[in-house]
XYZ file of N, CA, C and O in Angstrom:
292
model
N 0.844 -1.166 0.000
C 0.000 0.000 0.000
C 0.898 1.240 0.000
O 1.919 1.278 0.673
N 0.486 2.247 -0.723
C 1.273 3.476 -0.808
C 1.107 4.306 0.465
O 0.254 4.031 1.309
N 1.924 5.340 0.579
C 1.844 6.220 1.740
C 0.496 6.904 1.854
O -0.053 7.048 2.940
N -0.048 7.313 0.707
C -1.361 7.965 0.720
C -2.447 6.986 1.159
O -3.395 7.374 1.854
N -2.301 5.733 0.787
C -3.274 4.723 1.209
C -3.281 4.539 2.716
O -4.344 4.412 3.340
N -2.080 4.538 3.320
C -1.992 4.424 4.779
C -2.611 5.637 5.465
O -3.283 5.509 6.491
N -2.394 6.813 4.904
C -2.955 8.028 5.492
C -4.479 7.986 5.444
O -5.153 8.257 6.444
N -5.046 7.623 4.300
C -6.506 7.571 4.190
C -7.110 6.478 5.059
O -8.174 6.661 5.653
N -6.426 5.339 5.169
C -6.917 4.261 6.027
C -6.899 4.694 7.489
O -7.858 4.449 8.231
N -5.834 5.352 7.898
C -5.742 5.840 9.269
C -6.783 6.913 9.544
O -7.386 6.949 10.618
N -7.023 7.777 8.572
C -8.051 8.810 8.720
C -9.430 8.172 8.865
O -10.238 8.615 9.690
N -9.713 7.143 8.082
C -10.990 6.435 8.206
C -11.144 5.783 9.570
O -12.224 5.821 10.174
N -10.061 5.201 10.077
C -10.094 4.601 11.409
C -10.339 5.668 12.473
O -11.086 5.441 13.439
N -9.727 6.841 12.300
C -9.937 7.937 13.242
C -11.401 8.367 13.259
O -11.997 8.544 14.331
N -11.994 8.511 12.087
C -13.405 8.897 12.020
C -14.304 7.844 12.655
O -15.263 8.177 13.374
N -14.015 6.566 12.412
C -14.816 5.486 13.001
C -14.699 5.485 14.519
O -15.706 5.325 15.229
N -13.483 5.670 15.037
C -13.302 5.708 16.494
C -13.987 6.920 17.117
O -14.577 6.826 18.193
N -13.922 8.068 16.442
C -14.589 9.258 16.966
C -16.104 9.080 16.972
O -16.781 9.510 17.917
N -16.628 8.421 15.950
C -18.069 8.151 15.909
C -18.469 7.185 17.018
O -19.495 7.377 17.682
N -17.658 6.160 17.252
C -17.948 5.206 18.320
C -17.894 5.886 19.681
O -18.744 5.651 20.547
N -16.915 6.754 19.877
C -16.812 7.474 21.152
C -18.008 8.394 21.350
O -18.569 8.476 22.446
N -18.413 9.086 20.302
C -19.578 9.972 20.402
C -20.830 9.178 20.743
O -21.646 9.610 21.563
N -20.981 8.001 20.143
C -22.145 7.165 20.434
C -22.128 6.714 21.893
O -23.161 6.732 22.566
N -20.951 6.323 22.401
C -20.839 5.885 23.795
C -21.158 7.042 24.737
O -21.866 6.865 25.737
N -20.663 8.235 24.421
C -20.915 9.392 25.279
C -22.401 9.740 25.277
O -22.993 10.008 26.325
N -23.026 9.728 24.107
C -24.424 10.141 24.015
C -25.395 9.114 24.582
O -26.458 9.476 25.064
N -25.058 7.847 24.509
C -25.992 6.823 24.974
C -25.681 6.318 26.378
O -26.485 5.612 26.969
N -24.512 6.663 26.918
C -24.119 6.167 28.237
C -24.803 6.941 29.344
O -25.142 8.117 29.227
N -24.996 6.264 30.432
C -25.563 6.908 31.616
C -24.419 7.213 32.573
O -23.673 6.331 32.963
N -24.303 8.438 32.945
C -23.244 8.831 33.879
C -23.758 8.671 35.305
O -24.866 9.067 35.620
N -22.886 8.090 36.115
C -23.235 7.906 37.526
C -22.290 8.733 38.381
O -21.088 8.517 38.380
N -22.847 9.656 39.115
C -22.089 10.457 40.072
C -20.847 11.097 39.462
O -19.799 11.174 40.087
N -20.947 11.515 38.223
C -19.864 12.232 37.578
C -18.710 11.375 37.104
O -17.709 11.904 36.651
N -18.806 10.052 37.216
C -17.717 9.187 36.761
C -17.749 9.040 35.253
O -18.800 9.036 34.632
N -16.567 8.868 34.661
C -16.462 8.639 33.225
C -16.420 7.130 32.989
O -15.608 6.437 33.596
N -17.299 6.602 32.129
C -17.293 5.155 31.863
C -15.950 4.688 31.279
O -15.256 5.439 30.592
N -15.624 3.444 31.556
C -14.350 2.880 31.089
C -14.301 2.859 29.569
O -13.264 3.154 28.967
N -15.413 2.509 28.921
C -15.428 2.470 27.449
C -15.073 3.825 26.861
O -14.371 3.909 25.852
N -15.564 4.882 27.476
C -15.265 6.224 26.972
C -13.778 6.533 27.111
O -13.165 7.101 26.208
N -13.178 6.141 28.238
C -11.747 6.373 28.441
C -10.913 5.580 27.439
O -9.935 6.092 26.890
N -11.301 4.334 27.195
C -10.561 3.498 26.246
C -10.658 4.072 24.844
O -9.658 4.160 24.118
N -11.851 4.485 24.443
C -12.027 5.061 23.107
C -11.296 6.404 22.979
O -10.747 6.714 21.923
N -11.269 7.187 24.040
C -10.532 8.449 24.009
C -9.042 8.187 23.812
O -8.374 8.861 23.019
N -8.516 7.195 24.510
C -7.114 6.824 24.334
C -6.824 6.322 22.938
O -5.795 6.658 22.342
N -7.738 5.512 22.398
C -7.561 4.987 21.040
C -7.584 6.120 20.020
O -6.798 6.127 19.061
N -8.479 7.084 20.210
C -8.543 8.240 19.305
C -7.225 9.012 19.358
O -6.690 9.415 18.324
N -6.682 9.194 20.551
C -5.416 9.924 20.695
C -4.277 9.194 19.998
O -3.468 9.814 19.303
N -4.219 7.870 20.157
C -3.147 7.089 19.529
C -3.248 7.157 18.006
O -2.248 7.366 17.317
N -4.455 6.997 17.484
C -4.638 7.037 16.024
C -4.357 8.435 15.494
O -3.783 8.585 14.411
N -4.719 9.466 16.244
C -4.447 10.837 15.808
C -2.947 11.097 15.737
O -2.455 11.703 14.774
N -2.204 10.628 16.730
C -0.743 10.779 16.698
C -0.175 10.018 15.501
O 0.705 10.519 14.788
N -0.674 8.813 15.269
C -0.223 8.036 14.113
C -0.506 8.747 12.803
O 0.317 8.737 11.880
N -1.672 9.370 12.708
C -2.029 10.102 11.493
C -1.089 11.286 11.274
O -0.633 11.524 10.145
N -0.782 12.013 12.328
C 0.135 13.152 12.205
C 1.521 12.673 11.769
O 2.155 13.288 10.903
N 1.982 11.566 12.348
C 3.289 11.022 11.963
C 3.277 10.596 10.506
O 4.228 10.872 9.754
N 2.208 9.913 10.078
C 2.121 9.484 8.679
C 2.092 10.680 7.727
O 2.745 10.647 6.676
N 1.340 11.710 8.081
C 1.292 12.900 7.229
C 2.657 13.575 7.147
O 3.083 13.997 6.067
N 3.340 13.661 8.279
C 4.665 14.292 8.274
C 5.650 13.461 7.471
O 6.449 14.004 6.695
N 5.615 12.152 7.644
C 6.538 11.287 6.910
C 6.252 11.326 5.415
O 7.180 11.426 4.601
N 4.978 11.255 5.054
C 4.616 11.272 3.639
C 5.004 12.604 3.004
O 5.553 12.644 1.900
N 4.754 13.700 3.694
C 5.147 15.014 3.175
C 6.647 15.153 3.088
O 7.178 15.741 2.144
N 7.371 14.609 4.059
C 8.832 14.660 4.038
C 9.406 13.865 2.888
O 10.354 14.300 2.230
N 8.828 12.706 2.625
C 9.287 11.892 1.499
C 9.045 12.609 0.175
O 9.889 12.580 -0.714
N 7.895 13.252 0.057
C 7.615 13.997 -1.173
C 8.575 15.169 -1.330
O 9.029 15.470 -2.432
N 8.905 15.849 -0.235
C 9.835 16.972 -0.296
C 11.215 16.505 -0.746
O 11.834 17.124 -1.629
N 11.701 15.423 -0.171
C 13.009 14.897 -0.563
C 13.008 14.495 -2.033
O 13.952 14.776 -2.769
N 11.912 13.854 -2.472
C 11.820 13.434 -3.869
C 11.813 14.640 -4.801
O 12.451 14.646 -5.852
N 11.085 15.704 -4.422
C 11.053 16.906 -5.243
C 12.414 17.584 -5.303
O 12.843 18.068 -6.360
N 13.111 17.638 -4.177
C 14.431 18.267 -4.167
C 15.448 17.471 -4.972
O 16.308 18.031 -5.651
N 15.317 16.140 -4.912
C 16.251 15.291 -5.642
C 16.024 15.386 -7.162
O 16.954 15.383 -7.930
N 14.768 15.474 -7.563
C 14.464 15.506 -8.997
C 14.566 16.912 -9.573
O 14.521 17.080 -10.792
N 14.650 17.932 -8.726
C 14.796 19.299 -9.210
C 13.516 19.946 -9.659
O 13.537 20.883 -10.461
N 12.403 19.526 -9.185
C 11.117 20.118 -9.591
C 10.683 21.204 -8.667
O 10.666 21.252 -7.562
């Protein structure tokens, strides 16, 4: 898979995780101000995927920059 494919796949995973977290938040019942475990796990997963997406975007952009500088375009 190309670099762009990994970026789009990671972006799709991020959107799916954010949708799942939103569903858990909206449908969950809060007791005495506690945050449900599922919400914490999904929040952590969203953070990890977001960091991965930023790294992939930076790496993909860096590779394109090096390629452009090498080819003289």
